[in-house]
Tab-separated table of C-alpha atoms in Angstrom:
chain	number	residue	atom	x	y	z
G	15	MET	CA	-29.458	-129.474	-68.535
G	16	GLN	CA	-26.089	-131.234	-69.204
G	17	ILE	CA	-26.225	-130.132	-72.621
G	18	GLN	CA	-26.721	-126.421	-71.450
G	19	ASP	CA	-24.109	-126.351	-68.360
G	20	THR	CA	-21.557	-127.631	-71.359
G	21	LYS	CA	-22.442	-124.828	-73.273
G	22	ASN	CA	-22.357	-122.379	-70.367
G	23	ASN	CA	-18.872	-123.716	-69.400
G	24	LEU	CA	-17.910	-123.281	-73.334
G	25	ILE	CA	-19.105	-119.973	-73.320
G	26	GLY	CA	-17.187	-118.938	-70.210
G	27	ASN	CA	-13.785	-120.951	-71.287
G	28	ARG	CA	-14.032	-118.616	-74.716
G	29	LYS	CA	-14.353	-115.227	-72.499
G	30	ARG	CA	-11.378	-116.427	-70.109
G	31	LEU	CA	-9.350	-117.051	-73.496
G	32	LEU	CA	-10.517	-113.632	-74.745
G	33	TRP	CA	-9.303	-111.718	-71.699
G	34	VAL	CA	-6.034	-113.451	-71.771
G	35	ALA	CA	-5.463	-112.868	-75.044
G	36	LEU	CA	-6.582	-109.350	-74.615
G	37	PHE	CA	-4.128	-109.370	-71.937
G	38	ILE	CA	-1.012	-110.465	-73.980
G	39	VAL	CA	-2.134	-107.778	-76.766
G	40	ILE	CA	-1.876	-105.039	-74.253
G	41	ALA	CA	0.996	-106.078	-72.544
G	42	ILE	CA	3.188	-106.696	-75.697
G	43	ALA	CA	1.928	-103.196	-76.843
G	44	SER	CA	2.772	-101.350	-73.315
G	45	ILE	CA	6.393	-102.590	-73.577
G	46	ILE	CA	7.004	-101.695	-77.287
G	47	ALA	CA	5.336	-98.219	-76.446
G	48	ILE	CA	7.889	-97.881	-73.302
G	49	ILE	CA	10.917	-98.801	-75.630
G	50	GLY	CA	9.967	-97.217	-78.608
G	51	PHE	CA	8.630	-93.435	-77.092
G	52	ASN	CA	11.959	-93.237	-75.122
G	53	LYS	CA	14.553	-92.526	-77.650
G	54	SER	CA	17.464	-93.229	-75.250
G	55	PHE	CA	16.819	-97.088	-74.902
G	56	SER	CA	19.465	-99.301	-75.849
G	57	LEU	CA	18.514	-103.201	-75.800
G	58	ASN	CA	22.706	-103.857	-75.121
G	59	LYS	CA	22.596	-101.391	-72.363
G	60	PHE	CA	19.726	-102.575	-70.699
G	61	ILE	CA	21.350	-105.901	-70.475
G	62	GLU	CA	24.276	-104.808	-68.904
G	63	PHE	CA	22.024	-102.502	-66.363
G	64	PHE	CA	20.453	-106.029	-65.530
G	65	LYS	CA	23.840	-107.716	-65.232
G	66	SER	CA	25.359	-105.231	-63.344
G	67	ALA	CA	22.601	-105.899	-60.651
G	68	ASN	CA	23.406	-107.026	-57.265
G	69	PRO	CA	21.797	-110.698	-57.206
G	70	LEU	CA	21.451	-110.885	-53.513
G	71	TRP	CA	18.965	-107.837	-54.080
G	72	MET	CA	17.445	-109.027	-56.884
G	73	GLY	CA	16.830	-112.036	-55.068
G	74	LEU	CA	15.132	-110.330	-52.393
G	75	ALA	CA	12.812	-108.114	-55.359
G	76	ILE	CA	11.582	-111.555	-56.169
G	77	LEU	CA	11.246	-113.132	-52.246
G	78	SER	CA	8.788	-109.709	-52.051
G	79	MET	CA	6.885	-110.711	-55.241
G	80	LEU	CA	5.817	-114.015	-53.566
G	81	LEU	CA	5.396	-112.370	-49.907
G	82	PHE	CA	2.756	-110.195	-52.009
G	83	ILE	CA	0.868	-113.347	-52.918
G	84	PHE	CA	1.486	-114.959	-49.662
G	85	PHE	CA	0.319	-112.371	-47.116
G	86	GLU	CA	-2.952	-112.266	-48.906
G	87	GLY	CA	-3.425	-116.019	-48.571
G	88	CYS	CA	-2.833	-115.463	-45.047
G	89	SER	CA	-5.469	-112.972	-44.554
G	90	ILE	CA	-7.753	-115.485	-46.196
G	91	SER	CA	-6.793	-118.329	-44.073
G	92	VAL	CA	-7.024	-115.744	-40.601
G	93	LEU	CA	-10.469	-114.577	-41.632
G	94	CYS	CA	-11.665	-118.166	-42.523
G	95	LYS	CA	-10.269	-119.475	-39.195
G	96	SER	CA	-12.180	-116.945	-37.383
G	97	PHE	CA	-15.417	-118.721	-38.841
G	98	LYS	CA	-14.103	-121.922	-37.742
G	99	TYR	CA	-12.673	-122.847	-41.462
G	100	LYS	CA	-9.309	-124.015	-41.188
G	101	THR	CA	-7.415	-123.780	-44.461
G	102	LYS	CA	-3.710	-124.958	-44.961
G	103	VAL	CA	-1.245	-122.231	-46.086
G	104	ARG	CA	-0.805	-123.597	-49.719
G	105	ASP	CA	-4.662	-123.260	-49.909
G	106	GLY	CA	-4.416	-119.411	-48.704
G	107	PHE	CA	-1.346	-119.101	-51.438
G	108	ALA	CA	-3.812	-120.430	-54.131
G	109	TYR	CA	-6.937	-118.289	-53.414
G	110	SER	CA	-4.767	-115.082	-53.417
G	111	SER	CA	-3.082	-116.214	-56.442
G	112	ALA	CA	-6.742	-116.569	-58.091
G	113	ASP	CA	-7.666	-112.765	-56.959
G	114	ILE	CA	-4.449	-111.196	-58.492
G	115	TYR	CA	-4.350	-113.378	-61.367
G	116	PHE	CA	-7.966	-113.022	-62.512
G	117	SER	CA	-8.080	-109.355	-61.274
G	118	ALA	CA	-4.790	-108.667	-62.994
G	119	ILE	CA	-6.391	-109.546	-66.441
G	120	THR	CA	-9.996	-108.354	-66.355
G	121	PRO	CA	-10.849	-104.587	-66.162
G	122	SER	CA	-11.512	-103.449	-63.042
G	123	ALA	CA	-10.096	-106.132	-61.025
G	124	THR	CA	-13.620	-107.741	-61.397
G	125	GLY	CA	-12.680	-111.459	-62.019
G	126	GLY	CA	-10.254	-111.729	-58.998
G	127	GLN	CA	-12.897	-112.314	-56.291
G	128	PRO	CA	-15.297	-114.560	-58.030
G	129	ALA	CA	-12.073	-116.535	-58.870
G	130	SER	CA	-10.761	-116.869	-55.679
G	131	ALA	CA	-14.431	-117.537	-54.474
G	132	TYR	CA	-14.706	-120.679	-56.705
G	133	PHE	CA	-11.641	-122.317	-55.326
G	134	MET	CA	-12.662	-121.831	-51.630
G	135	HIS	CA	-16.209	-123.170	-52.422
G	136	LYS	CA	-14.657	-125.836	-53.917
G	137	ASP	CA	-12.882	-126.445	-50.922
G	138	GLY	CA	-15.800	-126.644	-48.653
G	139	ILE	CA	-16.101	-123.197	-47.294
G	140	PRO	CA	-19.841	-121.677	-47.330
G	141	ILE	CA	-20.640	-118.718	-49.653
G	142	SER	CA	-21.484	-116.884	-46.384
G	143	VAL	CA	-18.158	-116.676	-45.104
G	144	ILE	CA	-16.717	-116.543	-48.639
G	145	THR	CA	-18.560	-113.460	-49.475
G	146	VAL	CA	-17.824	-111.868	-46.018
G	147	THR	CA	-13.983	-112.823	-46.419
G	148	MET	CA	-13.725	-111.258	-50.014
G	149	PHE	CA	-15.595	-108.158	-48.891
G	150	CYS	CA	-12.973	-107.571	-45.801
G	151	ILE	CA	-10.199	-108.242	-48.049
G	152	LEU	CA	-11.267	-105.542	-50.487
G	153	LEU	CA	-11.629	-102.741	-47.467
G	154	MET	CA	-8.394	-103.756	-45.943
G	155	TYR	CA	-6.835	-103.785	-49.384
G	156	SER	CA	-7.949	-100.193	-50.471
G	157	LEU	CA	-7.509	-98.974	-46.811
G	158	SER	CA	-3.814	-100.040	-46.669
G	159	ILE	CA	-2.818	-98.470	-49.644
G	160	ILE	CA	-4.526	-95.243	-48.191
G	161	ILE	CA	-2.755	-95.463	-45.325
G	162	ILE	CA	0.814	-95.587	-47.087
G	163	ASN	CA	0.137	-93.013	-49.241
G	164	PHE	CA	-0.679	-90.835	-46.378
G	165	ILE	CA	2.610	-91.651	-44.565
G	166	SER	CA	4.379	-91.466	-48.113
G	167	PHE	CA	2.863	-87.829	-48.248
G	168	ILE	CA	3.348	-86.570	-45.291
G	169	ILE	CA	7.294	-87.784	-45.407
G	170	LYS	CA	7.689	-87.086	-48.962
G	171	PRO	CA	5.358	-84.809	-50.555
G	172	SER	CA	7.813	-83.501	-53.154
G	173	VAL	CA	7.818	-86.555	-54.940
G	174	VAL	CA	3.977	-86.161	-56.320
G	175	PHE	CA	4.626	-82.775	-56.783
G	176	GLU	CA	7.511	-82.973	-58.976
G	177	MET	CA	5.381	-85.453	-61.513
G	178	ASP	CA	3.672	-83.704	-64.313
G	179	PHE	CA	-0.076	-82.872	-64.433
G	180	LEU	CA	-1.769	-85.837	-65.753
G	181	ALA	CA	0.375	-87.819	-63.657
G	182	LYS	CA	-1.018	-85.980	-60.636
G	183	LEU	CA	-4.514	-86.402	-61.905
G	184	PHE	CA	-4.357	-90.052	-62.222
G	185	ILE	CA	-3.100	-90.465	-58.734
G	186	LEU	CA	-5.642	-88.014	-57.175
G	187	VAL	CA	-8.721	-89.704	-59.349
G	188	GLY	CA	-6.935	-93.435	-57.939
G	189	PHE	CA	-6.897	-91.596	-54.359
G	190	GLY	CA	-10.564	-90.965	-54.821
G	191	VAL	CA	-11.614	-94.626	-55.901
G	192	GLN	CA	-9.609	-96.117	-53.051
G	193	PHE	CA	-11.570	-93.763	-50.650
G	194	VAL	CA	-15.212	-94.531	-52.046
G	195	LEU	CA	-14.148	-98.232	-51.829
G	196	VAL	CA	-13.232	-97.979	-48.427
G	197	ALA	CA	-16.412	-96.173	-47.599
G	198	PHE	CA	-18.467	-98.696	-49.652
G	199	PHE	CA	-17.467	-101.435	-48.270
G	200	TYR	CA	-17.470	-100.638	-44.602
G	201	PHE	CA	-21.083	-99.285	-44.717
G	202	LEU	CA	-21.861	-102.856	-46.849
G	203	LEU	CA	-20.196	-104.763	-43.696
G	204	PHE	CA	-20.917	-102.498	-41.034
G	205	ASN	CA	-23.924	-99.939	-41.887
G	206	GLU	CA	-25.941	-101.637	-44.709
G	207	SER	CA	-28.977	-99.348	-43.551
G	208	LEU	CA	-27.086	-96.123	-44.224
G	209	LEU	CA	-25.485	-97.602	-47.794
G	210	GLN	CA	-28.953	-98.345	-48.550
G	211	LYS	CA	-30.234	-94.839	-48.266
G	212	ILE	CA	-27.341	-93.395	-50.068
G	213	CYS	CA	-27.754	-95.933	-52.913
G	214	ALA	CA	-31.200	-95.215	-53.077
G	215	PHE	CA	-30.766	-91.121	-53.226
G	216	PHE	CA	-28.500	-91.576	-56.303
G	217	VAL	CA	-31.101	-93.790	-57.957
G	218	SER	CA	-33.668	-91.322	-57.214
G	219	VAL	CA	-31.415	-88.771	-58.769
G	220	ALA	CA	-30.562	-91.239	-61.736
G	221	ALA	CA	-34.189	-91.851	-62.211
G	222	LYS	CA	-35.194	-88.004	-62.483
G	223	ILE	CA	-32.393	-87.231	-65.187
G	224	HIS	CA	-33.865	-90.510	-66.867
G	225	LEU	CA	-30.519	-92.424	-66.668
G	226	ILE	CA	-32.833	-95.215	-64.915
G	227	LYS	CA	-36.321	-96.009	-66.486
G	228	ASN	CA	-37.761	-98.175	-64.073
G	229	LYS	CA	-36.639	-96.805	-60.565
G	230	ASP	CA	-38.925	-99.210	-58.761
G	231	SER	CA	-37.428	-102.444	-60.500
G	232	VAL	CA	-33.568	-100.874	-59.486
G	233	MET	CA	-34.818	-100.328	-55.680
G	234	LYS	CA	-36.045	-103.718	-55.630
G	235	LYS	CA	-32.910	-105.461	-57.028
G	236	LEU	CA	-30.714	-103.141	-54.534
G	237	ASN	CA	-32.633	-103.921	-51.763
G	238	SER	CA	-32.292	-107.771	-52.741
G	239	LEU	CA	-28.350	-107.325	-52.773
G	240	ILE	CA	-28.115	-105.679	-49.227
G	241	ASP	CA	-30.351	-108.319	-47.631
G	242	LYS	CA	-28.368	-111.102	-49.164
G	243	TYR	CA	-25.195	-109.733	-47.554
G	244	ARG	CA	-26.538	-108.614	-44.513
G	245	ASP	CA	-26.275	-111.788	-42.513
G	246	SER	CA	-22.744	-112.445	-44.140
G	247	ALA	CA	-21.580	-108.772	-42.523
G	248	LYS	CA	-22.895	-109.726	-38.798
G	249	MET	CA	-20.416	-112.621	-38.690
G	250	LEU	CA	-17.763	-110.313	-38.628
G	251	LYS	CA	-19.163	-107.919	-36.018
G	252	GLY	CA	-17.212	-108.472	-32.550
G	253	HIS	CA	-14.173	-109.896	-34.221
G	254	ASN	CA	-12.517	-106.898	-33.877
G	255	LYS	CA	-8.728	-108.478	-33.395
G	256	VAL	CA	-8.980	-110.584	-36.138
G	257	MET	CA	-9.809	-107.203	-38.243
G	258	LEU	CA	-6.626	-105.541	-36.800
G	259	LYS	CA	-4.630	-108.603	-38.073
G	260	VAL	CA	-6.068	-108.955	-41.505
G	261	LEU	CA	-5.116	-104.909	-41.499
G	262	ILE	CA	-1.948	-105.654	-40.564
G	263	LEU	CA	-0.997	-108.518	-42.830
G	264	THR	CA	-2.886	-106.532	-45.673
G	265	LEU	CA	-0.462	-103.621	-44.739
G	266	LEU	CA	2.577	-106.262	-45.340
G	267	GLN	CA	1.154	-107.386	-48.253
G	268	ARG	CA	1.376	-103.684	-50.024
G	269	LEU	CA	4.525	-103.581	-48.698
G	270	ALA	CA	5.826	-106.613	-50.173
G	271	GLN	CA	4.642	-104.968	-53.304
G	272	ILE	CA	6.427	-101.896	-52.709
G	273	SER	CA	9.165	-103.794	-51.963
G	274	VAL	CA	9.672	-105.028	-55.391
G	275	ILE	CA	10.524	-102.200	-56.923
G	276	VAL	CA	12.787	-100.983	-54.282
G	277	CYS	CA	14.914	-103.883	-53.886
G	278	VAL	CA	15.390	-103.489	-57.826
G	279	PHE	CA	16.274	-99.940	-57.132
G	280	ILE	CA	18.976	-100.849	-54.536
G	281	ALA	CA	20.419	-103.616	-56.476
G	282	THR	CA	21.105	-101.466	-59.697
G	283	SER	CA	21.785	-98.179	-57.603
G	284	SER	CA	24.567	-97.073	-54.859
G	285	ASN	CA	22.263	-94.120	-54.155
G	286	LEU	CA	20.572	-95.077	-51.156
G	287	ASN	CA	19.546	-91.700	-50.287
G	288	GLN	CA	16.540	-92.078	-52.567
G	289	VAL	CA	15.005	-95.098	-51.432
G	290	PHE	CA	12.358	-93.644	-50.002
G	291	ASP	CA	12.015	-91.558	-53.109
G	292	ILE	CA	11.292	-94.417	-54.926
G	293	PHE	CA	9.011	-96.125	-52.034
G	294	SER	CA	7.056	-93.088	-52.372
G	295	ILE	CA	6.698	-93.016	-55.641
G	296	GLU	CA	6.037	-96.714	-56.233
G	297	SER	CA	3.064	-96.521	-53.274
G	298	PHE	CA	1.465	-93.523	-55.182
G	299	VAL	CA	1.888	-95.617	-58.812
G	300	ILE	CA	-0.489	-98.225	-57.088
G	301	THR	CA	-3.161	-95.596	-56.461
G	302	GLY	CA	-2.996	-93.972	-59.577
G	303	SER	CA	-3.448	-97.286	-61.329
G	304	TYR	CA	-6.712	-97.557	-60.371
G	305	CYS	CA	-8.115	-94.543	-62.320
G	306	ILE	CA	-8.884	-96.463	-65.660
G	307	PRO	CA	-10.337	-100.006	-65.784
G	308	ILE	CA	-7.562	-101.308	-67.719
G	309	PRO	CA	-6.872	-105.134	-67.086
G	310	GLY	CA	-3.547	-104.932	-64.828
G	311	ALA	CA	-3.804	-101.153	-65.237
G	312	ILE	CA	-1.288	-101.530	-67.607
G	313	GLY	CA	-0.029	-98.473	-69.762
G	314	VAL	CA	-1.088	-96.519	-67.024
G	315	SER	CA	1.155	-97.953	-64.355
G	316	ASP	CA	3.950	-97.650	-66.732
G	317	TYR	CA	3.517	-94.150	-67.159
G	318	LEU	CA	3.284	-93.820	-63.770
G	319	MET	CA	6.682	-95.537	-63.003
G	320	LEU	CA	8.405	-93.488	-65.782
G	321	ASN	CA	7.273	-90.348	-64.899
G	322	GLY	CA	8.193	-90.346	-61.231
G	323	PHE	CA	11.387	-92.252	-61.880
G	324	LYS	CA	12.570	-89.762	-64.054
G	325	THR	CA	12.311	-86.906	-61.492
G	326	LEU	CA	15.036	-88.833	-59.927
G	327	MET	CA	17.653	-90.166	-62.516
G	328	PRO	CA	18.211	-90.175	-66.486
G	329	GLU	CA	15.764	-91.224	-68.829
G	330	ASN	CA	17.518	-93.970	-69.647
G	331	ILE	CA	18.149	-95.665	-66.319
G	332	ALA	CA	14.451	-94.999	-65.737
G	333	VAL	CA	13.148	-96.630	-68.435
G	334	ASN	CA	15.678	-99.979	-67.422
G	335	LEU	CA	14.571	-99.643	-63.578
G	336	GLU	CA	10.870	-99.774	-64.755
G	337	LEU	CA	11.116	-102.658	-67.176
G	338	ILE	CA	12.860	-104.839	-64.567
G	339	GLY	CA	10.640	-103.371	-61.674
G	340	ARG	CA	7.479	-104.091	-63.683
G	341	GLY	CA	8.426	-107.076	-65.128
G	342	ILE	CA	9.120	-108.745	-61.660
G	343	SER	CA	6.593	-106.968	-59.502
G	344	PHE	CA	3.459	-107.868	-62.378
G	345	TYR	CA	4.444	-110.089	-65.028
G	346	CYS	CA	6.303	-112.529	-63.291
G	347	CYS	CA	3.884	-112.364	-60.307
G	348	ILE	CA	1.259	-113.252	-62.789
G	349	ILE	CA	2.896	-116.194	-64.479
G	350	VAL	CA	3.839	-117.829	-60.424
G	351	CYS	CA	-0.208	-117.288	-60.044
G	352	GLY	CA	-1.284	-118.672	-62.934
G	353	VAL	CA	1.063	-121.917	-62.381
G	354	THR	CA	-0.458	-122.002	-58.974
G	355	ILE	CA	-4.147	-121.960	-59.871
G	356	LEU	CA	-3.481	-124.666	-62.182
G	357	ALA	CA	-2.051	-126.788	-59.972
G	358	LYS	CA	-4.744	-126.125	-57.636
G	359	TYR	CA	-7.459	-126.466	-60.337
G	360	LEU	CA	-5.959	-130.090	-61.274
G	361	SER	CA	-5.687	-130.930	-57.474
G	362	GLN	CA	-9.486	-130.285	-56.931
G	363	LYS	CA	-10.225	-132.265	-60.135
G	364	ARG	CA	-8.273	-135.316	-58.911
G	365	ARG	CA	-9.698	-135.117	-55.767
G	366	SER	CA	-13.361	-134.749	-56.878
G	367	ARG	CA	-12.679	-138.067	-59.347
G	368	GLU	CA	-11.706	-140.128	-56.130
């Protein structure tokens, strides 16, 4: 048994290293592509652009990046506390860091929630509480960006219309993905019977067109999965104030994420009239990044940011702004999260030995 566990751990470690290596390769390729495809880019001018940035606003950009991690940790802590499991601020920050880090290096963010759940379970939080917490976080995460997108589009629809066809397509598909996720997690948490009927319908259709060979087996697994989470979902019912608080915290998290690029723009530009344009573009960039299951949406996010920024400023400025903004909001964020979860892992290891 011990040999098998060791073998499984080795396989798991190899997979994680593979995803990290793939993430690094894609990230490097993306940066090279951005620089290579934009003939107006100059390293010397980029350095000058960076040096000319206002230190105060650059500091606020870094603070916004940290708040992006912090607010998700607060949401997790609020949900755990509602089920009588108190977590410290640093623990919430670590849970959030695990979610963000592994979401960034795995396709479709599939590794984020399991990684966060691992640390939560090690701290003594029951699986049922972890499950409902993660589903609620996912629900609010998608709902919050839909709300921000809606407000941005009402106030400034031109930022989307001025992008090219491919960018519009990415945003439209990404919005559809977010809407489906909101519906899915809402039904799973609050109306699992309807979700069961919807899933059964699609399974039946898939069976008729021969995409599924054993319909009964798939339905059995589906019913088992929904039954597994039914009791956990009941735990949230009646916690309306908690849900509202989590929604507000998640909105603050999304605003912090968007504020990184806004602060970088203010730090490097004197044109404050375009601040909301930058805010709106970044909000749609986040939505569009969900259109393709690439680790960290690398490439897609970069394309959307450049496409949007070029409608407001010269190409060389747009490239410089994208590189710095993406560098802080994504790459620096991943480094902070990686260091945090390493510290959390070592702390839990040391505690278990004691």
